[in-house]
Amino acid sequence: MVAARHTWAWLALAVLSAVSGCATYADRLASVQEQFQMNQLAAADETLDKGMRRRGDRDVLSLDRAMLQLAEGKPKEAEQTLRDVRDRFDALDRPAPGKKAISMLTDANHDVYRGEDYEQVLIRVFLSLSNLMSDGQDAGAYALQVADKQQQIINAGVDEEGNNPKAAYQRVAAGAYLSGALREATHSNYDDVQRSCLMVCSWQPDFPFAAQDLERAKHGHHSAPGNGVVYVFALVGVGPHKEECAEIASTVSLLIADRIISALGDETLPPTIAPVKVPKVVRTEHEVGSVGIGVDGRPIGQTATITDIGTMAVQQYEAIYPRVIAEAVVRRIVKKGVVYGTKKVVGVDKESPVGLLFDLAGVAWEATESADTRCWGLLPDKIQVLRLELPAGQHTLSFQSLGYSGQLLGHRSEHTVNVENGRNTYVLGNFPYGNLVGQVLTNTP
């Protein structure tokens, strides 16, 4: 009997050790971000390949691969990559509290990654942009999915008491803007164009071109005879990322944790909870404020923000942050319960050396846990745009990153576009730290 108990004890200790935490995803992603920002795209792609050996990271790394594919001038491949991740995310139902708690026996990084709310919406935005840089046949449908997905996420945010922290989510104006631009190019459906413009005015009120876009739609005017339109989209700055931090549970977090625990059974919430490790979305510092655009050797304007990804991501995550902490609290309680329950089943005396080993293993189990810092790491900080009306024909566009005070950053880049009478031309470039990363994309040969 004694031998059996000791066998159980050592087996339990081995299990506790096996499910301990590992290095954070942020550490593994850092090299990819550095290589991308230094325009070492082949090296970044190789690093992503190595990371994909870990099954739980494949989807989130695929999002970064899509950004690499766009920078490499492969919009069709980027679209397919994004479609695959979108479909897998959509197929994952949000688990009920009881099912979620089962994954809490391990590290949060071992759970299936479903994408943050802002990431789920932005997948649709980048699907539209990717398709726009190739045949453009599905760009409008993707753009409409942006608002639909936002509404689904908000509707699903109602808790057991009828509260909805997601109701105040900032909307993504890029989808409405793209939809309006595509409808305007048909030279009809101007009522739809006006509706899209009104959404942009409401969702991104500081967008400086919103009023003139709306005025143009009211008059049913696309461009003057003999002219076409060029939309220059710029992916500006370095997007948000997650950092691990230690947090003390707030009253709201403890109330949420109590509801989760109650759903599991007859357990109770301990009166005091030590700080828990949680991920937190933060903005990344960078110098790029916009991109100055020139046409045929003369400056003509600078891009303006249609979607502030950094601000939106932080605001949305703050809205659900109490629940993030609550789940970490529940994980802490579940682990303590496993250690206590195993000792009770095995019959280990709390004063015995084996009991001490259990306690030490439990402490190590908690201490080695890492917060889940997985995120779409190659997002820009902002999606910006500048609409240009130009005479039909060939034009040379120049791109120069500008600081927040208007100072020149990095090197100037150029790209030739063909403007067609009465039609839209779309251009996309990535400027994380001043210089263009990869190549400029356009939908015209």
Steps between C-alpha positions, in 0.01 A plus 500: 500500500781737591685415178185568298458839664858597422454385140195727474696783656791485257261457207308811607824697536601398148164620364537832678844547348381407152228765488715784625534810288748581225667800338261772397378535144622861509857376534461271201336771288762770566743371236226486234404861569862615486566319172181639346578857600855465361353377168650153545186328375656164409654470847169595663320235296753237610453600864123464460550150360688399813229646723226308319637174635303585811141413409333756724687789334431414137193716445639813661831456315303456178362850552856629507583290194217677313664835577830365365326381186348843444840666544651248256245595234291182534147626568325182379706286737432746782128484430498120512700496824259745660197305376633182658553668837162677483321171434680320783427781745134501396479124552617531861205551731571699814510242780262515791657596837516136611678388184733799514606406851621159382775669298601685814668187631783591264653825385277749316734462202379140460146609423386536138558855378178655369622851427421817690183681397691774318706237315189317382365821350832606346530166321204614288664840435821339377306247296340793319834678450670180380225425250501862388868466403420211265170456313280690748202273436434424868631819660152646543366186667794491740449869579136435593609214727691748716187665642316167518777339705517800731130473572521125563779554752310777678178296513690208654642719775191496725574327832270309735370819656432681175811718509699542181854641532537472122214739424742795507748342258645745251386406150744438213439765235731344238233249393239770437758716321601217266137416432423860413802531268404184313135605464600847381709346221180353349376856435168393653371386839582841646247447778715209617809719469338763723416239763861383500624858531267565794639190675853631450399839641351329808767235559811706414389859566853641477550371144565830317361395161167368626300818431617539141443130433142538622446815295630329187264206558201732544567648157565162336844606384791258460750700296523758222490375139842374394607436861525195717550449874793351690452376856832482682475275808788516746563258788665738742706430811527190717181349633400404855649205683443311824717516808489280806419678823399413856159627607303493822142403431251787517154469650349458154751229412428311821126513434554353153734235642241411762239440228742277306585298811133466590437351157756229577342373817491575871840666524537842659724793421781553753484836681850605383670445167868566434591688179446295185684509168289635215562636150437866432467669160727804471596735220846486346700821483601617152572827320287474186198730497401479133638456149556793268391432141639663188383472140739543207758677711278738696358454852124464502390398851539255784305198616245524782380239747190304407549242780716550809581138580714574806238712674216265407686189619587652838146633557334173407734294715448730799126436471547125546805522729307416821403167345860433394606544863205294620603203288854524636356500854294191424807329356686573825214356708466191281870426536488538877199269503681238294796497740274487806272234349789279392653514847163406648444208262853367543476545876814708537544655843554875477795475741675225302793554259281379212236756597766769490602383152139538388487852638827595333383352171177700528693822558725423202193417291358846564830686480604360162172585328532753220231740384367434150670775300406360159385774263509614140848644530553658155193721498560870433409764755273676252336442165517828308379612159525788254262534205647663190315607184747495210488524120483163326838363408823394664621676814791458739402503866756572771474397866680664792426417863433802721537538875222634721643849460532465124875422493629271225578141598678224311555485126264607224347222290338521157246294309338542160123461459263503203193716558192419293223744408211480749648206689674434831860393546610363837847516651631348825830548687635404843698755705560369854810704593546749219626301203277299269497130591480270202340650192214727406194309374247619245203341325612617154787355295 
